Amino acid sequence: MTVLVLEIGPVDDGEDFILIPAIRGGPAAYKYSENFWTVPQTFLDGKSRMIPVGRVLGGGTVFNGLLWNRGDAGDYDDWAALGNPGWGWNEMLPYFKKSETYTPVSSDAIANRFDIDYSPDVHGFDGPVHVGHPKYFYNVSVNFFDGLNALGVPTAFDPNAGTIAGASFLPINVHPTNMTRVDAKRAYYEPFANRDNLYVSTGQRVTKLVFEEATEGDIDGRQDKRDSEGFVLSQNETAAPQTVKARREVIMAAGAIHTPQILQLSGIGDQSLLESLDIPVVNPLPGVGQNFQDHFMVRISSPYGNESYTYPTQLNDPEINDRARRQYFESRTGPWTAGPPDGVAFPSLLDATNRSDSIASAARQQRAGDHLPAGADGSLTAGYRAQKELLAAALQDRSRAAHEILNDNAGGLSVATMRPFARGTVAITSTDPFAAPAIDPRYGANPVDLAVLAEALRFNRALLATDPMLMLLPEQVAPPEELLDDEEGLLRFVRENVQTEFHPSSTCAMMPRHLGGVVDARLRVYGMRNLRVVDASVFPMIPAAHLQAVVYGVAEKVRIRC
Ligand SMILES: Cc1cc2nc3c(=O)[nH]c(=O)nc-3n(C[C@H](O)[C@H](O)[C@H](O)COP(=O)(O)OP(=O)(O)OC[C@H]3O[C@@H](n4cnc5c(N)ncnc54)[C@H](O)[C@@H]3O)c2cc1C
Ligand SMILES: *[C@@H]1O[C@H](CO)[C@@H](O)[C@H](O)[C@H]1NC(C)=O
Ligand SMILES: *[C@@H]1O[C@H](CO)[C@@H](O)[C@H](O)[C@H]1NC(C)=O
Ligand SMILES: *[C@@H]1O[C@H](CO)[C@@H](O)[C@H](O)[C@H]1NC(C)=O
Ligand SMILES: *[C@@H]1O[C@H](CO)[C@@H](O)[C@H](O)[C@H]1NC(C)=O
Ligand SMILES: *[C@@H]1O[C@H](CO)[C@@H](O)[C@H](O)[C@H]1NC(C)=O
């Protein structure tokens, strides 16, 4: 068997902003991203939000924030409960392990000081992605964890063992000796680049899939399913399109925005959408581009004023930064090995607020269709009904995270929803494959999400008022103190400040067809014989995790040996 990998973007040049934890990402990385804009977010403040995604061999893993976690065991048990046998936590764990080579933190003293616990049973030690810890730790994390402990949020557990609720240091995907990023290109491509059955072609945009001729009506519910023959690709808008035929299988791994876009361009999707653009319907699947989920985040800063502590912002001083740079290149130690945020928290709603019962009961009282996009297909409403039940239960479960606090050790305490109730859409607006689709995350469409974020902001205030955090002399800048007890004002603040946490997902959900699913439990697109989706699109519900380790776990589970 031969494998051909197609990628729109280029191959990266191993720039420092890719490889080095402390200076990773940022605007420099835009040369390797596609910065989409959402449609105006009418449930927020009416403004569009930017959502960057990777456009480079290796996708978002090439410049992402390096955080490595899997979420709560219940997140995967929920996947299984939504009609996906084999996808519960116990069944996923072997594949999470398979993707990683884990290196525990280098000293017991550090482990004790920073509550870095480690369960050997849940880690892999010979997988492609190196995962470990920095060689430098900010003491501010200790104050953060102590403050959380004072509010009843637990620490000192391995965050990748199936409980993320609590607070912990997340590992990062860096090589333990040279402290450089290990991404999909470096882990899953470079070691195999010399195989003579592997072809990689960059600068190629797949514009649509092509199918074998089929007579009308033989697609669905019959054993003769439609074959995907291959796909069309183009280097740019003026280049002549080429057709490539696949002998065995086509695997879509274009991410949660491009994958549904390409399926829709190819005639797989909601029938009325396709007909409105005169696209011949190959396979009417209403779930394509629906069920969009993202963790949405409110960026918050409460700058610390106590100068007895060391903060990552001190690297803005050229002299300090120069010292850090030299230390990094000489010994692969020091602050350049650390990529803030590192010590993060994932409080359950019960930990965050006394209002969890009223928020959960508000969620339960909603009818499934209340906050879905208008005109949603009945199957999508049915699927969401099943999802909402699981989401509401998680709101009252102390072992399930409701929000994340991304501590950047300098007063940045941004909060993000971990289990959003809102469902958005990705839909093409023209038959031009070079045109961006309409992306509507529908942030804030479900008031439960806004209520969770408002509680998260109040929880930040409680945290900043604990003795260990007071020691840092934090300044409450945003939201302004007076809004914290003003219900309407706080919600307005949330609406004005929501942005993506860079985790678009779930637009080609793995669920049964009658629940609006697009792929089955082997990730095969319904109605198609040899077309699969293997990327963040297939998550039926987004887990309480940063997504890269989850994407690798999913890919390992359906891996084909060749
Ligand atoms: C700024 C940022 C920070 C992040 N931080 C973290 C973090 O700290 N930890 C974490 O776990 N996750 C993080 N993530 C998220 C994580 O990187 C993504 O969730 C993950 O990469 C998604 O994987 P994917 O395979 O679904 O899609 P992608 O990584 O988006 O890969 C899709 C690939 O397909 C290519 N492609 C798309 N369309 C076509 C086409 N038509 N033809 C050919 N090729 C195409 C794209 O160019 C891209 O390379 C971050 C993401 C961003 C953007
Ligand atoms: C952190 O605290 C320890 C113990 O007090 C101290 O030895 C170390 O120098 C501190 N680190 C930094 C970066 O301030
Ligand atoms: C880091 O070290 C590993 C192991 O030796 C090596 O494979 C990798 O290429 C190195 N990375 C860089 C950027 O030097
Ligand atoms: C488009 O691609 C073709 C074929 O590779 C190339 O010759 C041409 O220069 C490209 N045009 C632009 C504008 O990049
Ligand atoms: C919840 O209520 C208890 C008892 O009234 C109180 O001690 C606690 O601080 C409250 N917790 C939060 C997070 O508001
Ligand atoms: C600043 O931090 C130091 C070190 O923890 C502490 O001793 C001091 O009391 C703090 N300053 C204030 C004003 O709290």
XYZ file of C-alpha atoms and ligand atoms in Angstrom:
685
model
C 0.000 0.000 0.000
C 1.150 3.532 -0.692
C 0.177 6.652 1.224
C -0.115 10.146 -0.193
C -0.400 13.041 2.251
C -1.632 16.360 0.908
C -1.215 19.622 2.758
C -2.121 23.177 1.754
C 0.666 24.742 3.752
C 4.457 24.514 3.503
C 6.983 22.589 5.561
C 8.224 24.718 8.438
C 11.846 25.790 8.756
C 12.244 24.838 12.407
C 12.274 28.467 13.474
C 12.871 29.317 17.122
C 9.238 30.387 17.454
C 8.275 26.818 16.647
C 10.860 24.924 18.625
C 11.444 26.901 21.815
C 8.797 26.724 24.543
C 9.093 30.245 25.995
C 8.873 32.023 22.663
C 6.548 29.675 20.838
C 3.672 30.810 18.628
C 2.436 34.386 18.593
C 2.077 36.543 15.487
C 5.358 35.170 14.074
C 3.541 31.876 13.593
C 0.883 33.440 11.366
C 2.967 32.471 8.357
C 1.921 28.928 9.220
C -1.710 29.580 10.028
C -4.947 30.461 8.360
C -6.652 33.130 10.398
C -10.348 32.661 9.874
C -12.941 35.185 10.998
C -16.249 34.051 12.368
C -19.511 35.613 11.287
C -20.641 38.368 13.670
C -21.363 36.776 17.039
C -24.851 38.032 17.696
C -25.172 36.282 21.061
C -22.105 38.173 22.258
C -21.513 41.754 21.138
C -22.170 41.352 17.431
C -18.474 41.360 16.543
C -16.531 38.701 14.639
C -13.806 36.703 16.319
C -10.599 35.384 14.796
C -9.965 31.640 14.813
C -6.466 30.666 13.659
C -5.803 27.099 12.525
C -2.591 25.460 11.356
C -1.665 25.646 7.658
C 1.627 23.818 7.597
C 2.704 20.185 7.511
C 1.669 19.066 11.009
C -1.237 21.498 11.352
C -1.846 23.280 14.626
C 0.613 21.081 16.496
C 3.483 23.003 14.881
C 2.878 26.232 16.775
C 0.290 25.499 19.464
C 0.680 26.152 23.186
C 2.320 22.762 23.916
C -0.128 21.832 26.678
C -0.726 18.097 26.814
C -3.790 16.637 28.458
C -6.665 14.285 27.837
C -9.576 15.526 29.912
C -11.840 13.633 32.269
C -12.514 9.902 31.924
C -16.204 10.818 31.832
C -15.659 12.798 28.622
C -14.921 9.560 26.781
C -17.545 7.558 28.626
C -19.945 10.212 27.321
C -18.683 9.561 23.785
C -19.495 5.890 24.269
C -22.890 6.769 25.777
C -23.721 8.703 22.602
C -23.723 5.456 20.651
C -20.013 4.944 20.017
C -19.023 1.527 21.335
C -15.304 1.195 22.073
C -14.656 4.881 22.775
C -14.923 4.978 26.584
C -11.960 6.045 28.705
C -10.730 2.524 29.442
C -10.740 1.721 25.762
C -9.072 4.988 24.748
C -6.305 4.850 27.340
C -4.092 2.336 25.465
C -4.114 4.667 22.443
C -3.340 7.761 24.460
C -0.379 5.841 25.850
C 0.657 4.649 22.423
C 1.122 8.175 21.103
C 3.559 9.352 23.775
C 6.994 8.860 25.257
C 6.625 10.367 28.686
C 9.526 11.640 30.761
C 8.672 12.371 34.402
C 9.785 15.602 35.984
C 13.522 15.597 36.670
C 13.635 15.776 40.460
C 11.562 14.748 43.456
C 12.152 18.153 45.013
C 10.507 19.858 42.041
C 7.731 17.265 41.961
C 6.977 17.879 45.632
C 7.220 21.621 45.467
C 4.889 21.899 42.485
C 2.540 18.996 43.264
C 3.538 17.163 40.089
C 2.272 13.656 40.594
C 2.794 10.873 38.136
C 1.017 7.535 37.572
C 3.231 5.282 35.438
C 0.216 3.141 34.448
C -1.355 5.828 32.314
C 1.701 6.851 30.305
C 3.437 5.523 27.249
C 7.197 5.230 27.017
C 7.916 4.413 23.413
C 5.418 6.396 21.383
C 6.234 9.035 18.765
C 5.497 12.212 20.755
C 7.908 13.183 23.521
C 6.054 14.634 26.471
C 7.654 16.002 29.604
C 8.206 19.034 31.751
C 10.189 22.244 31.583
C 13.489 22.682 33.395
C 12.340 25.866 35.032
C 9.377 26.571 37.277
C 7.838 29.812 38.428
C 7.196 29.891 42.160
C 4.005 31.796 41.503
C 2.452 28.440 40.603
C 2.817 27.394 44.234
C 0.761 30.390 45.347
C -1.791 29.569 42.665
C -2.103 25.952 43.786
C -2.130 26.874 47.494
C -4.869 29.399 46.849
C -6.899 26.803 44.970
C -6.396 24.288 47.771
C -7.707 26.870 50.233
C -10.906 26.977 48.146
C -11.199 23.190 48.111
C -9.788 22.557 44.632
C -7.479 19.529 44.809
C -3.927 19.299 43.407
C -1.186 16.637 43.388
C -2.561 14.117 40.934
C -1.505 13.058 37.467
C -3.652 15.171 35.120
C -3.537 12.488 32.427
C -4.942 9.678 34.546
C -8.607 10.354 33.831
C -9.336 13.167 36.278
C -8.624 16.680 35.138
C -10.983 18.348 37.633
C -8.692 20.109 40.096
C -5.416 21.864 39.394
C -2.141 20.538 38.056
C 0.929 21.159 35.975
C 0.224 19.989 32.451
C 3.097 18.287 30.666
C 4.321 19.783 27.402
C 5.267 18.075 24.151
C 8.963 18.839 24.116
C 11.994 16.625 23.757
C 13.489 16.042 27.225
C 17.128 16.557 26.268
C 17.089 19.534 23.923
C 13.784 21.039 25.139
C 12.370 21.571 21.661
C 8.813 21.022 20.405
C 7.784 17.611 19.186
C 4.814 18.042 16.841
C 2.987 15.909 14.294
C 5.633 16.613 11.645
C 8.535 15.769 13.933
C 6.857 12.763 15.580
C 4.775 11.163 12.856
C 6.452 12.233 9.632
C 10.198 12.795 9.978
C 11.063 9.322 11.316
C 9.244 7.753 8.344
C 10.152 10.262 5.667
C 12.399 7.801 3.880
C 9.801 5.107 3.407
C 9.387 4.453 -0.255
C 5.617 3.994 0.032
C 5.082 7.429 1.578
C 4.518 10.532 -0.516
C 3.963 13.967 0.938
C 2.990 16.881 -1.217
C 2.739 20.355 0.268
C 1.261 23.489 -1.256
C -1.705 21.404 -2.422
C -5.274 22.247 -1.619
C -7.799 19.460 -1.886
C -10.776 21.212 -3.439
C -13.221 18.340 -3.548
C -13.677 14.626 -3.489
C -14.703 12.664 -6.537
C -16.791 9.547 -6.525
C -17.409 6.589 -8.700
C -20.507 6.832 -10.804
C -23.480 5.585 -8.883
C -27.072 5.377 -9.855
C -29.377 7.587 -7.949
C -30.615 6.183 -4.665
C -28.045 3.483 -4.069
C -26.285 5.357 -1.320
C -28.139 5.007 1.838
C -29.289 2.165 4.011
C -28.244 -0.325 1.366
C -25.193 -2.442 1.208
C -23.967 -0.864 -2.013
C -22.437 2.271 -0.647
C -20.864 5.053 -2.618
C -17.147 4.737 -3.333
C -14.868 7.721 -3.006
C -12.619 7.481 -5.960
C -10.208 10.200 -5.016
C -10.038 13.927 -4.977
C -9.252 17.023 -6.932
C -6.464 19.289 -5.863
C -5.109 22.649 -6.900
C -2.026 24.592 -6.042
C -3.798 27.916 -6.275
C -6.792 29.601 -7.793
C -5.318 29.746 -11.270
C -3.443 26.450 -11.435
C -5.034 23.640 -13.395
C -6.811 21.226 -11.079
C -5.488 17.698 -10.943
C -7.381 14.574 -10.034
C -5.790 11.907 -7.894
C -7.373 8.511 -7.490
C -7.163 6.538 -4.304
C -6.898 2.792 -4.647
C -7.974 1.996 -1.122
C -9.263 4.829 0.981
C -9.502 8.591 1.371
C -8.897 9.973 4.861
C -9.917 13.524 5.639
C -7.734 15.142 8.300
C -8.190 18.781 7.366
C -9.408 19.946 10.782
C -12.839 20.939 12.086
C -13.284 23.842 9.674
C -11.846 22.515 6.416
C -13.108 18.952 6.674
C -16.820 19.875 6.632
C -16.059 22.529 3.988
C -14.571 19.946 1.625
C -17.353 17.446 2.267
C -19.951 20.117 1.478
C -18.112 21.194 -1.688
C -18.176 17.535 -2.701
C -21.919 17.110 -2.253
C -21.921 15.522 1.194
C -23.930 17.563 3.658
C -27.231 19.184 4.362
C -29.403 18.787 1.304
C -30.912 22.277 1.355
C -27.489 23.895 1.753
C -26.131 21.931 -1.212
C -29.176 22.622 -3.344
C -29.022 26.334 -2.586
C -25.576 26.345 -4.206
C -26.532 23.982 -7.040
C -24.135 21.344 -5.810
C -25.265 17.871 -6.865
C -26.173 15.936 -3.735
C -23.992 12.856 -3.479
C -24.981 12.002 0.055
C -27.459 13.984 2.135
C -25.974 14.133 5.629
C -27.452 16.980 7.691
C -24.781 16.724 10.403
C -21.862 17.894 8.230
C -20.679 21.255 9.598
C -23.158 21.163 12.493
C -22.450 20.482 16.168
C -19.473 22.911 16.081
C -17.924 23.261 19.531
C -15.042 25.258 20.913
C -13.830 26.079 24.359
C -14.441 29.745 24.610
C -12.282 31.894 26.673
C -12.330 35.230 28.438
C -8.846 36.677 28.676
C -8.253 38.070 32.137
C -5.320 39.701 33.795
C -4.771 40.617 37.418
C -1.143 41.715 37.293
C 0.934 40.855 40.335
C 2.845 43.626 42.035
C 5.104 41.793 44.493
C 8.593 42.163 43.115
C 10.056 39.459 45.333
C 8.740 36.946 42.798
C 9.992 36.020 39.365
C 7.503 36.367 36.509
C 7.770 35.354 32.847
C 7.124 38.990 31.932
C 10.594 39.758 33.215
C 11.825 38.253 29.944
C 10.678 41.505 28.363
C 13.840 42.969 29.866
C 16.448 42.493 27.109
C 19.222 41.777 29.577
C 17.297 39.090 31.453
C 16.059 37.641 28.196
C 19.569 37.524 26.792
C 20.765 35.620 29.840
C 17.836 33.213 29.441
C 18.624 32.734 25.761
C 22.261 31.934 26.474
C 21.319 29.553 29.243
C 18.907 27.784 26.919
C 21.417 27.288 24.128
C 24.272 26.381 26.472
C 22.530 23.929 28.760
C 18.893 23.572 27.650
C 17.734 24.825 31.027
C 16.271 28.060 32.366
C 13.150 30.091 31.669
C 13.241 29.530 27.913
C 12.382 25.862 28.559
C 9.085 26.863 30.172
C 6.032 27.740 28.156
C 3.538 29.597 30.299
C 0.814 28.780 31.131
C 1.873 25.678 32.974
C 0.159 25.285 36.350
C -3.496 25.356 35.313
C -6.802 24.647 37.008
C -9.935 22.881 35.873
C -12.462 23.490 38.660
C -15.721 21.593 38.678
C -18.794 23.795 38.835
C -19.355 22.557 42.388
C -15.887 23.809 43.293
C -16.427 27.130 41.577
C -19.789 28.218 42.851
C -22.717 27.521 45.116
C -25.034 28.081 42.185
C -24.266 24.840 40.376
C -27.685 23.387 41.156
C -29.541 26.322 39.701
C -27.316 26.411 36.612
C -27.717 22.677 36.077
C -31.449 22.838 36.538
C -31.698 25.710 34.054
C -29.816 23.473 31.608
C -32.190 20.577 32.265
C -35.271 22.716 31.779
C -34.239 23.801 28.305
C -35.834 21.853 25.496
C -33.258 20.417 23.131
C -34.180 22.748 20.286
C -34.317 25.957 22.332
C -30.834 27.207 21.548
C -29.898 25.245 18.432
C -29.562 26.939 15.044
C -32.983 27.625 13.505
C -34.294 24.846 11.318
C -31.960 22.164 12.700
C -32.723 18.725 11.321
C -34.670 16.492 13.715
C -31.718 14.123 13.998
C -29.515 16.966 15.255
C -32.077 17.944 17.861
C -32.267 14.318 18.978
C -28.480 14.131 19.209
C -28.280 17.345 21.158
C -30.985 16.132 23.533
C -28.767 13.165 24.403
C -25.696 15.399 24.698
C -27.436 17.955 26.887
C -28.436 15.332 29.383
C -24.800 14.264 29.767
C -23.618 17.875 29.942
C -26.126 18.764 32.646
C -25.105 15.742 34.729
C -21.446 16.780 34.454
C -22.293 20.220 35.877
C -23.164 18.547 39.169
C -20.255 16.149 39.278
C -17.223 17.127 41.319
C -15.006 14.909 39.165
C -15.847 16.844 35.973
C -14.239 20.158 35.055
C -16.583 23.006 34.113
C -13.983 25.640 33.296
C -10.252 26.066 32.922
C -8.055 28.755 34.445
C -4.998 29.334 32.289
C -2.500 30.662 34.791
C 0.401 32.363 33.001
C 2.326 33.071 36.223
C 2.107 36.806 35.668
C -1.473 37.500 36.682
C -3.058 36.114 33.533
C -5.953 34.010 34.790
C -7.985 33.593 31.625
C -11.009 31.359 31.971
C -12.559 29.064 29.379
C -15.676 26.889 29.255
C -14.751 23.226 29.166
C -18.063 21.673 28.280
C -19.946 24.190 26.171
C -23.706 23.874 25.617
C -23.661 26.099 22.517
C -23.603 24.423 19.119
C -22.370 26.288 16.059
C -22.032 25.702 12.339
C -19.559 25.677 9.458
C -21.215 26.126 6.063
C -19.881 26.962 2.634
C -21.350 30.067 1.048
C -20.086 29.440 -2.476
C -18.783 26.646 -4.649
C -15.354 28.287 -4.682
C -13.016 26.060 -2.662
C -10.717 29.025 -2.064
C -13.456 31.013 -0.339
C -13.630 30.673 3.433
C -16.783 28.995 4.716
C -19.122 30.851 7.064
C -17.975 29.921 10.555
C -20.504 30.544 13.276
C -19.407 29.196 16.662
C -22.571 30.745 18.154
C -20.564 31.642 21.233
C -22.996 32.513 23.989
C -26.006 31.100 22.136
C -26.780 29.036 25.201
C -27.044 31.146 28.374
C -25.701 28.270 30.481
C -22.232 28.844 29.024
C -22.295 32.540 29.898
C -23.448 31.717 33.437
C -20.544 29.259 33.848
C -18.073 31.920 32.685
C -19.563 34.544 35.003
C -19.128 32.120 37.916
C -15.585 31.460 36.746
C -14.820 35.171 36.999
C -16.292 35.359 40.486
C -14.241 32.326 41.401
C -11.124 34.185 40.227
C -11.989 36.934 42.675
C -12.298 34.406 45.509
C -8.974 32.930 44.451
C -7.215 36.302 44.415
C -8.543 36.893 47.930
C -6.831 33.802 49.397
C -3.737 34.437 51.516
C -1.256 32.790 49.127
C -2.545 34.861 46.205
C -2.776 38.074 48.228
C 0.935 37.659 48.846
C 1.470 38.356 45.124
C -0.284 41.732 45.438
C -2.672 41.166 42.528
C -4.484 44.073 41.004
C -8.087 43.433 39.903
C -8.086 45.056 36.472
C -10.520 43.030 34.436
C -13.318 42.598 35.040
C -13.507 45.786 37.073
C -14.269 45.017 40.715
C -17.683 46.712 40.614
C -18.962 44.363 37.894
C -18.398 41.219 39.904
C -21.613 41.670 41.871
C -23.563 43.208 39.038
C -25.234 40.259 37.320
C -26.046 42.037 34.069
C -22.790 43.978 33.963
C -20.732 40.844 34.429
C -22.574 38.995 31.665
C -22.020 41.977 29.394
C -18.321 41.886 30.232
C -18.262 38.190 29.351
C -20.044 38.775 26.043
C -17.635 41.514 25.073
C -14.551 39.498 25.891
C -15.183 35.964 24.670
C -12.631 34.662 22.195
C -11.598 31.220 20.979
C -9.359 28.946 23.028
C -8.237 27.644 19.592
C -10.152 24.390 19.898
C -12.678 24.190 17.048
C -14.082 20.671 16.908
C -17.009 18.306 16.434
C -18.282 19.372 12.998
C -18.416 15.805 11.609
C -19.473 14.070 14.763
C -19.048 10.402 15.471
C -22.587 9.433 16.455
C -25.373 7.291 15.055
C -27.119 8.777 12.047
C -30.404 9.192 13.870
C -28.538 11.470 16.307
C -27.135 13.643 13.519
C -23.814 11.808 13.284
C -21.554 12.039 10.231
C -19.152 9.174 10.905
C -19.614 5.788 12.531
C -17.555 4.376 15.386
C -14.807 3.458 12.897
C -14.848 7.041 11.655
C -16.297 6.073 8.265
C -18.581 8.651 6.707
C -22.113 7.258 6.587
C -23.198 6.128 3.168
C -19.645 5.993 1.843
C -17.581 2.889 1.443
C -14.048 4.175 1.773
C -14.079 7.676 3.159
C -13.001 8.430 6.706
C -12.503 11.491 8.848
C -9.706 11.439 11.417
C -9.307 14.816 13.094
C -10.950 17.015 15.724
C -14.132 17.087 13.623
C -15.211 13.678 14.838
C -15.373 14.365 18.586
C -19.084 14.071 19.391
C -18.494 16.407 22.333
C -15.359 18.400 23.039
C -13.471 17.000 26.041
C -12.199 19.135 28.940
C -8.720 19.126 27.429
C -6.465 20.901 25.006
C -7.069 18.945 21.863
C -3.792 17.710 20.422
C -3.335 14.661 22.670
C -6.958 13.781 21.994
C -6.494 14.008 18.218
C -3.421 11.760 18.428
C -5.316 9.273 20.625
C -8.195 9.133 18.164
C -5.776 8.693 15.247
C -3.887 5.921 17.028
C -7.145 4.102 17.661
C -8.037 3.891 13.986
C -4.455 3.523 12.771
C -3.916 1.382 9.737
C -0.574 -0.406 9.475
C 1.147 0.009 6.169
C -2.786 29.082 18.582
C -3.170 27.683 18.977
C -2.795 27.214 20.226
C -3.143 25.920 20.621
N -2.681 25.431 21.813
C -2.847 24.121 22.104
C -2.212 23.535 23.222
O -1.490 24.185 23.980
N -2.408 22.223 23.453
C -3.200 21.462 22.642
O -3.372 20.273 22.915
N -3.817 21.991 21.573
C -3.637 23.285 21.272
N -4.197 23.802 20.150
C -5.142 22.984 19.378
C -4.536 21.871 18.541
O -3.332 22.264 17.952
C -5.575 21.473 17.486
O -6.760 21.122 18.159
C -5.139 20.308 16.627
O -3.985 20.637 15.905
C -6.260 19.927 15.685
O -5.824 18.880 14.870
P -6.581 18.511 13.536
O -5.878 17.347 12.956
O -8.027 18.380 13.808
O -6.462 19.778 12.575
P -5.238 20.733 12.194
O -4.143 20.671 13.169
O -5.880 22.044 11.913
O -4.675 20.114 10.832
C -5.360 20.180 9.614
C -4.346 20.267 8.477
O -5.024 20.071 7.242
C -4.554 21.039 6.307
N -5.650 21.268 5.340
C -6.836 21.849 5.615
N -7.586 21.890 4.510
C -6.879 21.304 3.521
C -7.129 21.073 2.130
N -8.266 21.450 1.555
N -6.161 20.466 1.403
C -4.968 20.105 1.987
N -4.688 20.313 3.294
C -5.636 20.914 4.047
C -4.260 22.263 7.152
O -3.386 23.144 6.476
C -3.658 21.633 8.397
O -2.273 21.441 8.275
C -3.898 25.097 19.740
C -4.260 25.563 18.485
C -3.892 26.846 18.090
C -4.286 27.298 16.723
C 11.639 29.663 44.118
O 11.671 29.445 45.494
C 12.782 28.660 45.900
C 12.602 28.325 47.351
O 12.281 29.478 48.075
C 14.060 29.397 45.588
O 15.161 28.617 45.940
C 14.116 29.696 44.096
O 15.216 30.495 43.797
C 12.865 30.421 43.660
N 12.855 30.495 42.211
C 12.685 31.604 41.542
C 12.720 31.491 40.057
O 12.428 32.655 42.058
C 16.286 17.002 19.841
O 16.854 15.763 20.179
C 16.267 14.641 19.532
C 16.922 13.389 20.079
O 18.272 13.430 19.879
C 16.452 14.768 18.037
O 15.803 13.701 17.393
C 15.846 16.077 17.568
O 16.096 16.267 16.198
C 16.422 17.247 18.350
N 15.701 18.433 17.965
C 16.335 19.541 17.599
C 15.468 20.675 17.144
O 17.527 19.662 17.615
C -0.193 28.749 -9.305
O 0.317 27.435 -9.456
C 0.954 27.227 -10.698
C 1.286 25.737 -10.797
O 2.145 25.359 -9.753
C 2.185 28.107 -10.783
O 2.816 27.942 -12.042
C 1.766 29.554 -10.618
O 2.911 30.382 -10.552
C 0.953 29.735 -9.352
N 0.420 31.070 -9.309
C 0.489 31.828 -8.222
C -0.188 33.161 -8.294
O 1.058 31.466 -7.194
C -20.739 28.374 49.384
O -21.466 28.488 50.565
C -20.721 28.212 51.742
C -21.656 28.196 52.931
O -22.525 29.295 52.864
C -19.600 29.213 51.855
O -18.813 28.943 52.995
C -18.730 29.105 50.617
O -17.718 30.102 50.648
C -19.545 29.279 49.360
N -18.689 28.946 48.214
C -18.634 29.662 47.139
C -17.706 29.170 46.084
O -19.278 30.666 46.963
C 6.047 39.707 48.805
O 6.487 38.382 48.745
C 7.416 38.066 49.754
C 7.947 36.670 49.447
O 6.907 35.728 49.502
C 6.753 38.167 51.096
O 7.680 37.885 52.128
C 6.200 39.568 51.281
O 5.445 39.622 52.469
C 5.309 39.959 50.115
N 4.966 41.323 50.199
C 3.773 41.731 50.607
C 3.585 43.217 50.710
O 2.855 40.955 50.846
